[in-house]
């Protein structure tokens, strides 16, 4: 069973610090360079290495479509890696990419373009789980104590301490049956619901979503300190320290 992978990469990188952005030459983290290649390219390579991936669809801003296509064409087959125009939000970008697909791909995986350290074993594990259950995500256990708070004008106050053993921190890939994901996006659009991830939209359909163990190395690069860690992880991968 071939899997379609969607990489939303139309973000503006508002959380990346000014210093890091100036050093990288761009504020958009997906295009910042790691060892001479944009973070996006490192992420694409991870999924392109899997024979189970049939197509990779990258959603970028309209003004980026031409040069991103040209960059990808230097390394990947055009039929296997596609570029579509994204939207003003992650949700719009993923939905635009989803519209470019059809039921020829029974499973669709969505992965953050700025998580370049996902490993092949985890990719295949979440594929297998979704193939069996219809919906699966990668997540790691919460290790810190989590507090529920209320926010006032001049204060933040604790209202509850949540049971850590029942909490996980969601990562990506998040993988779903094609028809289920289409239905989730349609319902979200009709209801005006904005989800922070695809799982939150699928959960609204009263569908159980399975969890596959992730890794602390599967970081989402969103701020300047993440770039420092990313350079370290990449050096380890290059030296063969990681499988």
mmCIF file with all atom_site columns, N, CA, C and O in Angstrom, residues 52 106 190 226:
data_model
loop_
_atom_site.group_PDB
_atom_site.id
_atom_site.type_symbol
_atom_site.label_atom_id
_atom_site.label_alt_id
_atom_site.label_comp_id
_atom_site.label_asym_id
_atom_site.label_entity_id
_atom_site.label_seq_id
_atom_site.pdbx_PDB_ins_code
_atom_site.Cartn_x
_atom_site.Cartn_y
_atom_site.Cartn_z
_atom_site.occupancy
_atom_site.B_iso_or_equiv
_atom_site.pdbx_formal_charge
_atom_site.auth_seq_id
_atom_site.auth_comp_id
_atom_site.auth_asym_id
_atom_site.auth_atom_id
_atom_site.pdbx_PDB_model_num
ATOM 1  N N  . UNK A 1 52  ? 7.726   2.787  0.556  1.00 0.00 ? 52  UNK A N  1
ATOM 2  C CA . UNK A 1 52  ? 6.282   2.749  0.807  1.00 0.00 ? 52  UNK A CA 1
ATOM 3  C C  . UNK A 1 52  ? 5.617   4.089  0.526  1.00 0.00 ? 52  UNK A C  1
ATOM 4  O O  . UNK A 1 52  ? 4.392   4.182  0.538  1.00 0.00 ? 52  UNK A O  1
ATOM 5  N N  . UNK A 1 106 ? -4.625  5.170  -0.353 1.00 0.00 ? 106 UNK A N  1
ATOM 6  C CA . UNK A 1 106 ? -5.553  4.884  0.751  1.00 0.00 ? 106 UNK A CA 1
ATOM 7  C C  . UNK A 1 106 ? -5.154  5.538  2.059  1.00 0.00 ? 106 UNK A C  1
ATOM 8  O O  . UNK A 1 106 ? -6.005  5.799  2.913  1.00 0.00 ? 106 UNK A O  1
ATOM 9  N N  . UNK A 1 190 ? -17.046 23.263 7.549  1.00 0.00 ? 190 UNK A N  1
ATOM 10 C CA . UNK A 1 190 ? -18.460 23.574 7.768  1.00 0.00 ? 190 UNK A CA 1
ATOM 11 C C  . UNK A 1 190 ? -18.711 24.179 9.146  1.00 0.00 ? 190 UNK A C  1
ATOM 12 O O  . UNK A 1 190 ? -19.557 25.056 9.310  1.00 0.00 ? 190 UNK A O  1
ATOM 13 N N  . UNK A 1 226 ? 16.554  25.795 18.669 1.00 0.00 ? 226 UNK A N  1
ATOM 14 C CA . UNK A 1 226 ? 16.314  24.524 17.971 1.00 0.00 ? 226 UNK A CA 1
ATOM 15 C C  . UNK A 1 226 ? 17.325  24.322 16.849 1.00 0.00 ? 226 UNK A C  1
ATOM 16 O O  . UNK A 1 226 ? 17.711  23.191 16.543 1.00 0.00 ? 226 UNK A O  1
#
